[in-house]
Amino acid sequence: MGLNSLPSELKVIIFRHLHDDHRNNDDLTQVVRCCRNFYNLAIPILYSSFNSETKARSFALLQTLLNAPGLGRHFQRLIGLREEFDQSPEFLDVFSRPRFHFDTKTEGLEEALENGCHDNNMRRRWSQTFSLDRCYEDGKWFDVPGNWDSITALLILLLPNVLEFQLHFDTAKTTDHQLEFIPYVFAQALRLQNSNLQSTYCLRHLRDIWLSVDKSSDSKSLDEILPFLQLRTIRHVSLYNSNTDEGSDDDMKVPIPHVTHLSFLPTSDIDSRCLGNFLKAFTGLMSFSYVHWSRFDNFHSHPWIPSKIREGLLYSKDSLRELTLVNEMEDGYFTSNYSPRGRYVPRRWLEHELEPRVHPIGSLLDFRQLRRLDISVIALTGRVGTDKTGYDISHGTVRPRDVLTHEQNLRLVDSLPDALEELSLRTCFGDIYLVMEVLFERRRNGGLQRLQKVALYFQKDFSEERILNDESGIQCEMEGMYLGIRVTRLRVKLFAQIDD
C-alpha cells in the first residue's frame, strides 16, 4: 500500500513522527514538496513550533513569514532568542559571510510593523533596529542587523495563534539591549484583551509561558516578571534561573487571578519573604511548585522560611490542589555526616551563615482543597537549631541533632488537611517512622480518610541502606497497607529529589 493511499489521519501521525525526530526534519520538508495533499497535511506540522537557536534562523523565519504571512497561523510554540546570541561567535560568523544577508527592505516588514505598532516613535525605533546594530567580539566591532528584543517581538506579532512562549532575559542593568519591544507587544495585547476587541495581536490563545531570569544582585527579578503574566489567557507559568534579594512587604499592586499553575524549576534561589509577597498577586492557584536551590559552597544563599511562603499561598487557599515545597540542598547539613567538598567547616559558618533554625510552614488546614502535597519534612516540623554537640569540628562534619520530638510529630500530622490524597515527604531520616505512627493514629480516629499514597524519600548521600530497609520501615508499610495507605520508601540523589 502506497503512502498516498493511507487515510489522512495516519499520514498526520507519520508526519508528526518525522517532525518530532529532528534528524528527519529535512525529510518532512521534502514531503511537503511531493503533492498538494501532502502539503496541506504537513505544513501545519512543519510550522507548529520554532526554536530560535540562532539569530540567523530567526531572520530566515522572519523573511519566510513576511513573504507568506499565512504560515504564521500554524505556530503553536515559540522559544524566543536569548540575549547572548547577539554576541555569540556563531552569529558573528554567519553575518560576516556575504552569502547571508537580511534585506531590511524586505517586502512586508514596514507593513507588519505598522499593523502591529501604532506608536510612531516606537515603530521608528523598532524599524531602525533591523537596519544596523553593533556587536563586539575578540577586540573587533561588527555591524549586524537587529537585536534579540526586536526580532522576538516581531515574531510574536506574526504568530497570532501561539499557545506556548519561552523567553530568557537578563534583569541586570549592564547589558546593551534592554527589553523594550517585547514588553510593548505584551502591553498592547493586554489592552486589546481588556477591551474585548478581536484582533490578531491580542495573543488570545497564549496559555503557557516560560520565563528564565538571569541572576542579578541589584534587581528584583520577580517584580519584572509580573508584566508578562497579566494577559488573561495565561494559565500555566514556569520560571527558572530566578534569583532575588529580599522583597518589600507591600502587597502586589496588580492581581493575577487567571494563572492556575505556577512552578519554579529547581534552579531558583529566592528570598522567602520576596516569594511570599510575589504569591499574593495570585488568588486562584491550583498548583504551586517551588524547589529552593542553595549550593553548599555558597554561604550567602537566601534563608529558607516556609512560613513566609505560606503567607502568600493563603491568597489561593480556596483553590490550591497541589503543593510542592522543597529545600533541595540546605537540609543535608543537618541530617547527615556531610562536609562540603570534604573540607574543614568553620564553626562560624555552621552557627551563622547556614542558619540551622527553620520555622515550620504552619498549619495547612485552611487549604481545604489540597489533594497532593510534596514537601520537606523540616518544612512541616521546623527545626529549633543544632546543639554544639552536633558539630564534629575535627572531621568538618555535622551530625544529626536528635530524633523528632512527639510535639513535632503532632505538628506535622495535625497540620495536614483531610482532603489530602497523596503525601510525599522529602529528606527523611530514621525517626520518620515515628511520624507515620502518629499519622496512622489520626487515620484510625477518622481523619485523613482520603489519603491513599505516602512516599518517603531518603537521600542516598546521607541515609544508609539499613535505614531504608530496617524492620521499622517494613512494619510501616504493612500497617499502612492494613489501613488502606500505600507507603513507599525510596532513596534518591541529593541533586535529583524531584521526580517528574
Short mmCIF file of C-alpha atoms in Angstrom, two decimals:
data_model
loop_
_atom_site.label_atom_id
_atom_site.label_comp_id
_atom_site.label_asym_id
_atom_site.label_seq_id
_atom_site.Cartn_x
_atom_site.Cartn_y
_atom_site.Cartn_z
CA MET A 1 0.00 0.00 0.00
CA GLY A 2 1.43 3.38 -1.01
CA LEU A 3 1.67 6.29 1.40
CA ASN A 4 -0.73 8.33 -0.66
CA SER A 5 -3.45 5.70 -0.27
CA LEU A 6 -3.36 5.81 3.56
CA PRO A 7 -6.06 7.69 5.48
CA SER A 8 -5.21 11.30 6.26
CA GLU A 9 -5.15 10.56 9.98
CA LEU A 10 -2.33 8.02 9.55
CA LYS A 11 -0.39 10.38 7.32
CA VAL A 12 -0.57 13.06 10.02
CA ILE A 13 0.80 10.61 12.61
CA ILE A 14 3.69 9.73 10.30
CA PHE A 15 4.45 13.39 9.56
CA ARG A 16 4.39 14.25 13.26
CA HIS A 17 6.87 11.46 13.93
CA LEU A 18 9.18 12.92 11.29
CA HIS A 19 8.82 16.36 12.86
CA ASP A 20 9.48 15.14 16.41
CA ASP A 21 12.64 13.41 15.25
CA HIS A 22 14.83 16.42 14.49
CA ARG A 23 17.10 14.29 12.35
CA ASN A 24 14.23 13.82 9.89
CA ASN A 25 13.08 17.42 9.53
CA ASP A 26 14.68 17.56 6.08
CA ASP A 27 12.59 14.53 5.13
CA LEU A 28 9.42 16.34 6.19
CA THR A 29 10.47 19.31 4.08
CA GLN A 30 10.75 17.00 1.10
CA VAL A 31 7.32 15.53 1.87
CA VAL A 32 5.79 19.00 1.63
CA ARG A 33 7.01 19.26 -1.95
CA CYS A 34 5.51 15.96 -3.09
CA CYS A 35 1.91 16.90 -3.78
CA ARG A 36 -0.83 19.29 -2.71
CA ASN A 37 -2.39 16.71 -0.35
CA PHE A 38 0.90 16.14 1.48
CA TYR A 39 1.50 19.89 1.55
CA ASN A 40 -1.83 20.62 3.25
CA LEU A 41 -1.24 17.92 5.87
CA ALA A 42 2.46 18.51 6.57
CA ILE A 43 2.70 22.32 6.54
CA PRO A 44 0.79 22.79 9.87
CA ILE A 45 3.15 20.23 11.45
CA LEU A 46 6.33 21.63 9.94
CA TYR A 47 5.49 25.12 11.17
CA SER A 48 3.95 24.16 14.52
CA SER A 49 6.93 25.27 16.61
CA PHE A 50 10.12 27.26 16.35
CA ASN A 51 13.25 27.39 18.49
CA SER A 52 15.38 30.50 17.99
CA GLU A 53 18.68 28.73 18.42
CA THR A 54 20.49 31.36 16.37
CA LYS A 55 19.63 34.80 15.11
CA ALA A 56 20.33 33.62 11.57
CA ARG A 57 17.47 31.11 11.84
CA SER A 58 15.19 33.80 13.27
CA PHE A 59 15.93 36.18 10.41
CA ALA A 60 15.29 33.40 7.93
CA LEU A 61 11.92 32.71 9.56
CA LEU A 62 11.07 36.41 9.51
CA GLN A 63 11.74 36.55 5.79
CA THR A 64 9.55 33.49 5.26
CA LEU A 65 6.66 34.89 7.31
CA LEU A 66 6.85 38.31 5.67
CA ASN A 67 6.66 36.71 2.25
CA ALA A 68 3.98 34.17 3.28
CA PRO A 69 2.07 35.61 6.28
CA GLY A 70 -0.44 32.76 6.24
CA LEU A 71 2.15 30.35 7.61
CA GLY A 72 2.18 32.20 10.93
CA ARG A 73 -1.23 30.85 11.94
CA HIS A 74 0.20 27.32 12.26
CA PHE A 75 2.71 28.11 15.01
CA GLN A 76 1.75 26.98 18.49
CA ARG A 77 5.12 27.13 20.29
CA LEU A 78 7.85 29.77 20.20
CA ILE A 79 11.17 29.70 22.05
CA GLY A 80 12.48 33.24 21.86
CA LEU A 81 16.02 34.36 21.21
CA ARG A 82 18.39 34.75 24.12
CA GLU A 83 20.34 37.94 24.54
CA GLU A 84 23.72 36.25 24.37
CA PHE A 85 23.00 35.35 20.74
CA ASP A 86 23.78 38.98 19.95
CA GLN A 87 27.36 38.31 20.98
CA SER A 88 27.81 34.67 20.02
CA PRO A 89 30.72 33.81 17.70
CA GLU A 90 28.35 31.70 15.59
CA PHE A 91 26.10 34.69 14.99
CA LEU A 92 29.01 36.98 14.12
CA ASP A 93 30.48 34.35 11.81
CA VAL A 94 27.21 33.91 9.96
CA PHE A 95 26.73 37.60 9.38
CA SER A 96 30.35 38.12 8.35
CA ARG A 97 29.72 35.90 5.35
CA PRO A 98 28.46 37.62 2.20
CA ARG A 99 26.20 34.64 1.40
CA PHE A 100 23.76 35.57 4.19
CA HIS A 101 22.05 38.92 4.07
CA PHE A 102 18.87 40.11 5.68
CA ASP A 103 17.31 42.63 3.38
CA THR A 104 15.87 45.32 5.65
CA LYS A 105 13.69 46.41 2.73
CA THR A 106 12.06 43.01 2.53
CA GLU A 107 8.52 43.47 1.33
CA GLY A 108 6.11 43.39 4.24
CA LEU A 109 8.49 44.47 7.04
CA GLU A 110 7.27 48.05 7.35
CA GLU A 111 3.70 46.93 6.82
CA ALA A 112 3.99 44.36 9.63
CA LEU A 113 5.40 46.98 11.98
CA GLU A 114 2.73 49.48 11.01
CA ASN A 115 -0.06 47.00 11.63
CA GLY A 116 1.39 45.74 14.90
CA CYS A 117 2.65 49.02 16.38
CA HIS A 118 0.52 52.16 16.42
CA ASP A 119 3.07 54.30 18.28
CA ASN A 120 5.00 56.24 15.65
CA ASN A 121 8.08 56.81 17.81
CA MET A 122 8.16 53.17 18.91
CA ARG A 123 7.73 51.98 15.32
CA ARG A 124 10.57 54.23 14.13
CA ARG A 125 12.96 52.90 16.76
CA TRP A 126 11.81 49.36 16.06
CA SER A 127 12.45 49.72 12.34
CA GLN A 128 15.92 51.14 12.94
CA THR A 129 16.98 48.05 14.91
CA PHE A 130 16.63 45.97 11.75
CA SER A 131 18.88 48.35 9.83
CA LEU A 132 22.00 48.28 11.93
CA ASP A 133 23.35 47.01 15.21
CA ARG A 134 26.83 46.81 16.70
CA CYS A 135 28.45 43.75 18.31
CA TYR A 136 31.87 43.48 19.93
CA GLU A 137 33.83 40.24 19.72
CA ASP A 138 37.55 39.47 20.05
CA GLY A 139 38.50 43.13 20.11
CA LYS A 140 36.52 43.96 16.96
CA TRP A 141 33.21 45.66 16.25
CA PHE A 142 30.80 44.03 13.79
CA ASP A 143 27.88 45.67 12.00
CA VAL A 144 24.92 43.31 12.16
CA PRO A 145 21.18 43.81 11.68
CA GLY A 146 18.69 43.73 14.52
CA ASN A 147 18.80 42.76 18.19
CA TRP A 148 17.23 39.91 20.11
CA ASP A 149 14.42 42.02 21.62
CA SER A 150 13.16 43.45 18.33
CA ILE A 151 13.39 40.12 16.49
CA THR A 152 11.46 38.17 19.13
CA ALA A 153 8.81 40.90 19.44
CA LEU A 154 8.16 40.90 15.69
CA LEU A 155 7.94 37.11 15.65
CA ILE A 156 5.26 37.27 18.34
CA LEU A 157 3.23 39.67 16.20
CA LEU A 158 3.47 37.35 13.21
CA LEU A 159 2.34 34.26 15.16
CA PRO A 160 -1.25 35.03 16.22
CA ASN A 161 -2.15 31.51 17.43
CA VAL A 162 0.86 30.74 19.60
CA LEU A 163 -0.04 28.68 22.70
CA GLU A 164 3.34 28.48 24.45
CA PHE A 165 6.07 31.08 24.67
CA GLN A 166 9.51 30.81 26.26
CA LEU A 167 11.66 33.85 26.96
CA HIS A 168 15.09 34.32 28.51
CA PHE A 169 16.10 37.79 29.64
CA ASP A 170 18.54 39.48 31.99
CA THR A 171 17.20 41.78 34.68
CA ALA A 172 20.63 43.31 35.27
CA LYS A 173 21.16 46.85 34.00
CA THR A 174 24.58 46.19 32.49
CA THR A 175 23.50 44.96 29.06
CA ASP A 176 23.44 46.93 25.83
CA HIS A 177 19.94 45.84 24.82
CA GLN A 178 17.15 46.22 27.32
CA LEU A 179 13.68 44.82 26.91
CA GLU A 180 11.61 47.40 25.07
CA PHE A 181 9.69 45.86 22.21
CA ILE A 182 8.62 42.56 23.82
CA PRO A 183 7.01 44.35 26.82
CA TYR A 184 5.31 46.69 24.36
CA VAL A 185 3.79 43.76 22.47
CA PHE A 186 2.53 42.21 25.72
CA ALA A 187 1.15 45.55 26.96
CA GLN A 188 -0.65 46.06 23.65
CA ALA A 189 -2.10 42.54 23.80
CA LEU A 190 -3.31 43.24 27.34
CA ARG A 191 -5.08 46.43 26.23
CA LEU A 192 -6.76 44.54 23.40
CA GLN A 193 -7.87 41.74 25.71
CA ASN A 194 -9.26 44.18 28.27
CA SER A 195 -11.20 46.00 25.54
CA ASN A 196 -12.59 42.66 24.26
CA LEU A 197 -11.58 43.58 20.72
CA GLN A 198 -10.99 40.73 18.31
CA SER A 199 -7.51 41.23 16.93
CA THR A 200 -4.71 39.04 15.61
CA TYR A 201 -2.37 40.87 18.00
CA CYS A 202 -4.15 40.17 21.29
CA LEU A 203 -2.44 36.77 21.90
CA ARG A 204 -5.82 35.33 22.82
CA HIS A 205 -4.54 31.74 22.51
CA LEU A 206 -1.46 32.10 24.72
CA ARG A 207 -1.79 29.68 27.65
CA ASP A 208 1.72 28.66 28.76
CA ILE A 209 4.65 30.96 29.37
CA TRP A 210 8.19 30.03 30.43
CA LEU A 211 10.46 32.78 31.70
CA SER A 212 14.13 32.43 32.52
CA VAL A 213 15.54 35.30 34.54
CA ASP A 214 19.27 35.73 34.91
CA LYS A 215 20.59 36.37 38.39
CA SER A 216 21.10 39.97 39.37
CA SER A 217 22.11 41.26 42.78
CA ASP A 218 20.57 44.71 42.30
CA SER A 219 17.28 43.80 40.68
CA LYS A 220 14.02 42.39 41.97
CA SER A 221 13.56 39.92 39.12
CA LEU A 222 10.17 38.71 40.32
CA ASP A 223 8.78 42.23 40.02
CA GLU A 224 9.98 42.40 36.43
CA ILE A 225 8.23 39.14 35.61
CA LEU A 226 4.75 40.39 36.56
CA PRO A 227 4.07 42.46 33.38
CA PHE A 228 4.39 39.28 31.30
CA LEU A 229 1.78 37.44 33.36
CA GLN A 230 -1.13 39.87 33.18
CA LEU A 231 -2.64 38.52 29.97
CA ARG A 232 -5.98 36.99 30.96
CA THR A 233 -5.47 33.94 28.75
CA ILE A 234 -2.32 32.71 30.56
CA ARG A 235 -2.90 29.69 32.78
CA HIS A 236 0.49 27.97 33.26
CA VAL A 237 3.62 29.85 34.29
CA SER A 238 7.06 28.23 34.67
CA LEU A 239 10.01 30.23 36.00
CA TYR A 240 13.63 29.13 36.15
CA ASN A 241 17.09 30.56 36.87
CA SER A 242 15.44 33.03 39.24
CA ASN A 243 17.33 34.83 41.94
CA THR A 244 16.22 37.75 44.11
CA ASP A 245 17.13 39.68 47.19
CA GLU A 246 14.66 40.43 49.94
CA GLY A 247 11.48 41.99 48.62
CA SER A 248 9.25 44.60 50.18
CA ASP A 249 6.41 43.71 52.49
CA ASP A 250 3.86 45.65 50.43
CA ASP A 251 1.15 43.68 48.66
CA MET A 252 1.44 43.29 44.92
CA LYS A 253 -0.46 46.08 43.19
CA VAL A 254 -1.71 44.03 40.23
CA PRO A 255 -3.70 40.85 41.00
CA ILE A 256 -3.27 37.86 38.69
CA PRO A 257 -6.29 35.63 39.37
CA HIS A 258 -6.25 33.84 36.00
CA VAL A 259 -2.98 31.90 36.48
CA THR A 260 -3.79 28.44 37.85
CA HIS A 261 -0.37 26.70 37.70
CA LEU A 262 2.86 28.31 38.90
CA SER A 263 6.17 26.48 39.17
CA PHE A 264 9.81 27.32 39.84
CA LEU A 265 12.18 24.77 38.39
CA PRO A 266 14.99 23.52 40.71
CA THR A 267 17.41 26.31 39.79
CA SER A 268 15.91 29.14 41.82
CA ASP A 269 17.33 30.82 44.90
CA ILE A 270 14.72 33.30 46.08
CA ASP A 271 14.37 35.08 49.37
CA SER A 272 11.31 33.52 51.01
CA ARG A 273 9.94 36.92 52.00
CA CYS A 274 10.12 38.12 48.41
CA LEU A 275 8.50 34.91 47.15
CA GLY A 276 5.71 35.16 49.72
CA ASN A 277 4.99 38.72 48.65
CA PHE A 278 5.05 37.68 44.99
CA LEU A 279 2.49 34.94 45.62
CA LYS A 280 -0.01 37.47 46.98
CA ALA A 281 -0.71 38.51 43.40
CA PHE A 282 -2.08 35.03 42.63
CA THR A 283 -5.53 34.36 44.02
CA GLY A 284 -6.60 31.32 42.01
CA LEU A 285 -3.63 28.96 42.04
CA MET A 286 -4.50 25.28 41.73
CA SER A 287 -0.89 24.06 41.60
CA PHE A 288 2.28 25.60 43.03
CA SER A 289 5.79 24.14 42.96
CA TYR A 290 8.97 25.65 44.36
CA VAL A 291 12.28 23.86 44.84
CA HIS A 292 14.71 26.10 46.68
CA TRP A 293 18.28 25.88 45.40
CA SER A 294 21.16 26.83 47.69
CA ARG A 295 24.58 25.48 46.82
CA PHE A 296 26.80 24.03 49.52
CA ASP A 297 29.69 26.29 48.55
CA ASN A 298 27.54 29.43 48.57
CA PHE A 299 27.09 30.62 52.13
CA HIS A 300 25.22 33.74 51.05
CA SER A 301 22.15 31.89 49.84
CA HIS A 302 18.78 33.19 50.84
CA PRO A 303 17.21 31.82 54.04
CA TRP A 304 14.55 29.15 53.87
CA ILE A 305 11.41 30.45 55.62
CA PRO A 306 8.41 28.23 54.73
CA SER A 307 6.05 30.29 56.91
CA LYS A 308 6.62 33.36 54.70
CA ILE A 309 5.80 31.36 51.59
CA ARG A 310 2.63 30.12 53.25
CA GLU A 311 1.51 33.72 53.86
CA GLY A 312 1.48 34.29 50.11
CA LEU A 313 -0.19 30.96 49.36
CA LEU A 314 -3.07 31.82 51.70
CA TYR A 315 -4.40 34.06 48.93
CA SER A 316 -5.10 30.84 46.98
CA LYS A 317 -6.24 28.73 49.94
CA ASP A 318 -9.69 28.07 48.43
CA SER A 319 -8.34 26.76 45.11
CA LEU A 320 -4.93 25.17 45.78
CA ARG A 321 -4.93 21.44 44.99
CA GLU A 322 -1.24 20.58 44.53
CA LEU A 323 1.70 21.94 46.51
CA THR A 324 5.41 21.17 46.14
CA LEU A 325 7.71 22.95 48.58
CA VAL A 326 11.21 21.53 48.88
CA ASN A 327 14.54 22.93 50.01
CA GLU A 328 16.81 20.81 47.87
CA MET A 329 20.18 21.50 49.43
CA GLU A 330 20.15 23.04 52.88
CA ASP A 331 18.74 20.18 54.96
CA GLY A 332 21.64 17.92 54.12
CA TYR A 333 23.89 19.79 56.50
CA PHE A 334 21.76 18.86 59.46
CA THR A 335 20.66 15.33 58.64
CA SER A 336 23.98 13.69 57.90
CA ASN A 337 27.71 13.46 58.26
CA TYR A 338 28.48 15.69 55.32
CA SER A 339 31.25 18.15 54.61
CA PRO A 340 31.10 20.43 51.55
CA ARG A 341 33.75 19.12 49.18
CA GLY A 342 35.32 17.24 52.08
CA ARG A 343 36.84 20.35 53.57
CA TYR A 344 37.04 21.79 57.07
CA VAL A 345 33.83 23.60 58.08
CA PRO A 346 34.42 26.60 60.37
CA ARG A 347 32.10 26.83 63.36
CA ARG A 348 31.00 30.34 62.39
CA TRP A 349 29.63 29.02 59.07
CA LEU A 350 27.66 26.32 60.81
CA GLU A 351 26.26 28.59 63.52
CA HIS A 352 25.51 31.70 61.50
CA GLU A 353 25.61 31.53 57.70
CA LEU A 354 23.77 28.21 57.45
CA GLU A 355 21.02 29.36 59.85
CA PRO A 356 20.13 25.99 61.41
CA ARG A 357 16.85 27.36 62.78
CA VAL A 358 13.93 26.76 60.42
CA HIS A 359 10.41 27.90 61.28
CA PRO A 360 7.73 25.46 60.07
CA ILE A 361 5.30 26.36 57.36
CA GLY A 362 2.41 26.21 59.81
CA SER A 363 -0.97 24.56 59.56
CA LEU A 364 -2.30 23.65 56.12
CA LEU A 365 -5.83 23.02 57.36
CA ASP A 366 -7.04 26.21 55.69
CA PHE A 367 -6.20 24.67 52.32
CA ARG A 368 -9.36 22.58 52.16
CA GLN A 369 -8.92 21.61 48.50
CA LEU A 370 -5.33 20.38 48.84
CA ARG A 371 -5.09 16.91 47.28
CA ARG A 372 -1.36 16.41 46.70
CA LEU A 373 1.47 17.57 48.96
CA ASP A 374 5.19 17.14 48.21
CA ILE A 375 7.26 18.79 50.94
CA SER A 376 10.44 18.59 53.00
CA VAL A 377 9.86 17.11 56.44
CA ILE A 378 11.70 20.01 58.02
CA ALA A 379 9.23 22.47 56.44
CA LEU A 380 6.39 20.80 58.36
CA THR A 381 8.12 20.16 61.66
CA GLY A 382 10.51 23.09 61.86
CA ARG A 383 13.93 22.95 63.44
CA VAL A 384 14.92 24.70 66.65
CA GLY A 385 18.65 24.63 65.87
CA THR A 386 21.63 22.37 66.34
CA ASP A 387 23.37 21.87 69.67
CA LYS A 388 27.10 22.42 69.91
CA THR A 389 27.37 18.68 70.44
CA GLY A 390 26.05 18.30 66.91
CA TYR A 391 29.25 19.67 65.44
CA ASP A 392 32.24 17.50 64.78
CA ILE A 393 34.84 20.15 64.03
CA SER A 394 37.72 17.68 63.93
CA HIS A 395 36.24 15.99 60.87
CA GLY A 396 34.42 19.02 59.45
CA THR A 397 31.04 17.29 59.59
CA VAL A 398 27.61 17.79 61.07
CA ARG A 399 25.84 15.03 62.96
CA PRO A 400 22.08 14.67 63.29
CA ARG A 401 20.85 16.60 66.29
CA ASP A 402 18.07 14.47 67.72
CA VAL A 403 15.08 12.46 66.68
CA LEU A 404 11.83 14.32 66.18
CA THR A 405 10.01 15.10 69.37
CA HIS A 406 6.43 13.96 69.89
CA GLU A 407 5.38 17.62 69.67
CA GLN A 408 6.94 17.90 66.22
CA ASN A 409 5.25 14.71 65.08
CA LEU A 410 1.86 16.02 66.17
CA ARG A 411 2.55 19.35 64.48
CA LEU A 412 3.29 17.60 61.23
CA VAL A 413 0.28 15.28 61.23
CA ASP A 414 -2.24 17.75 62.66
CA SER A 415 -1.33 20.33 60.00
CA LEU A 416 -2.47 18.10 57.13
CA PRO A 417 -5.92 18.76 55.58
CA ASP A 418 -8.43 15.91 55.42
CA ALA A 419 -8.77 16.30 51.64
CA LEU A 420 -5.20 15.07 51.15
CA GLU A 421 -4.86 12.07 48.82
CA GLU A 422 -1.09 11.87 48.16
CA LEU A 423 1.74 12.84 50.51
CA SER A 424 5.46 12.90 49.65
CA LEU A 425 7.94 13.65 52.43
CA ARG A 426 11.45 14.68 51.37
CA THR A 427 14.76 14.48 53.24
CA CYS A 428 13.52 11.77 55.59
CA PHE A 429 15.65 10.20 58.31
CA GLY A 430 15.34 7.22 60.64
CA ASP A 431 12.70 8.57 63.02
CA ILE A 432 10.28 9.39 60.20
CA TYR A 433 8.55 6.13 61.13
CA LEU A 434 7.54 7.74 64.44
CA VAL A 435 5.79 10.39 62.38
CA MET A 436 4.00 7.68 60.42
CA GLU A 437 2.75 6.10 63.65
CA VAL A 438 1.10 9.40 64.58
CA LEU A 439 -0.33 9.67 61.06
CA PHE A 440 -1.79 6.17 61.28
CA GLU A 441 -3.32 7.04 64.64
CA ARG A 442 -5.10 10.00 63.10
CA ARG A 443 -6.39 7.71 60.35
CA ARG A 444 -7.81 5.33 62.95
CA ASN A 445 -9.52 8.27 64.66
CA GLY A 446 -11.38 9.20 61.49
CA GLY A 447 -9.01 11.73 59.93
CA LEU A 448 -7.19 11.69 56.56
CA GLN A 449 -9.70 9.21 55.14
CA ARG A 450 -8.88 10.18 51.54
CA LEU A 451 -5.16 9.57 51.92
CA GLN A 452 -4.09 6.78 49.56
CA LYS A 453 -0.33 7.15 49.00
CA VAL A 454 2.62 8.18 51.13
CA ALA A 455 6.13 8.35 49.63
CA LEU A 456 9.14 8.66 51.95
CA TYR A 457 12.30 9.93 50.25
CA PHE A 458 15.69 9.23 51.83
CA GLN A 459 18.81 10.83 50.40
CA LYS A 460 21.47 8.43 49.19
CA ASP A 461 24.16 10.87 50.21
CA PHE A 462 23.03 10.89 53.83
CA SER A 463 21.00 7.81 54.75
CA GLU A 464 22.46 4.35 54.96
CA GLU A 465 20.84 1.37 53.30
CA ARG A 466 19.95 -0.11 56.67
CA ILE A 467 17.74 2.92 57.48
CA LEU A 468 15.68 2.29 54.37
CA ASN A 469 15.33 -1.45 54.86
CA ASP A 470 15.14 -1.79 58.62
CA GLU A 471 12.30 -3.53 60.42
CA SER A 472 10.54 -0.28 61.29
CA GLY A 473 10.19 0.55 57.61
CA ILE A 474 8.74 -2.85 56.79
CA GLN A 475 6.25 -2.57 59.66
CA CYS A 476 5.30 0.91 58.46
CA GLU A 477 4.45 -0.43 55.02
CA MET A 478 2.44 -3.31 56.45
CA GLU A 479 0.44 -1.11 58.81
CA GLY A 480 -0.22 1.37 56.02
CA MET A 481 -1.50 -1.44 53.81
CA TYR A 482 -3.84 -2.55 56.57
CA LEU A 483 -5.26 0.99 56.80
CA GLY A 484 -5.58 1.38 53.01
CA ILE A 485 -2.49 3.58 52.57
CA ARG A 486 0.28 2.57 50.20
CA VAL A 487 3.61 3.52 51.78
CA THR A 488 6.73 3.50 49.57
CA ARG A 489 10.32 4.19 50.57
CA LEU A 490 12.84 5.48 48.06
CA ARG A 491 16.45 6.59 48.10
CA VAL A 492 17.24 9.49 45.79
CA LYS A 493 20.28 11.55 44.98
CA LEU A 494 20.63 14.87 46.72
CA PHE A 495 20.61 16.79 43.46
CA ALA A 496 17.59 14.98 42.00
CA GLN A 497 14.93 14.95 44.68
CA ILE A 498 12.05 15.97 42.46
CA ASP A 499 10.73 13.31 40.12
CA ASP A 500 8.72 14.48 37.11
#
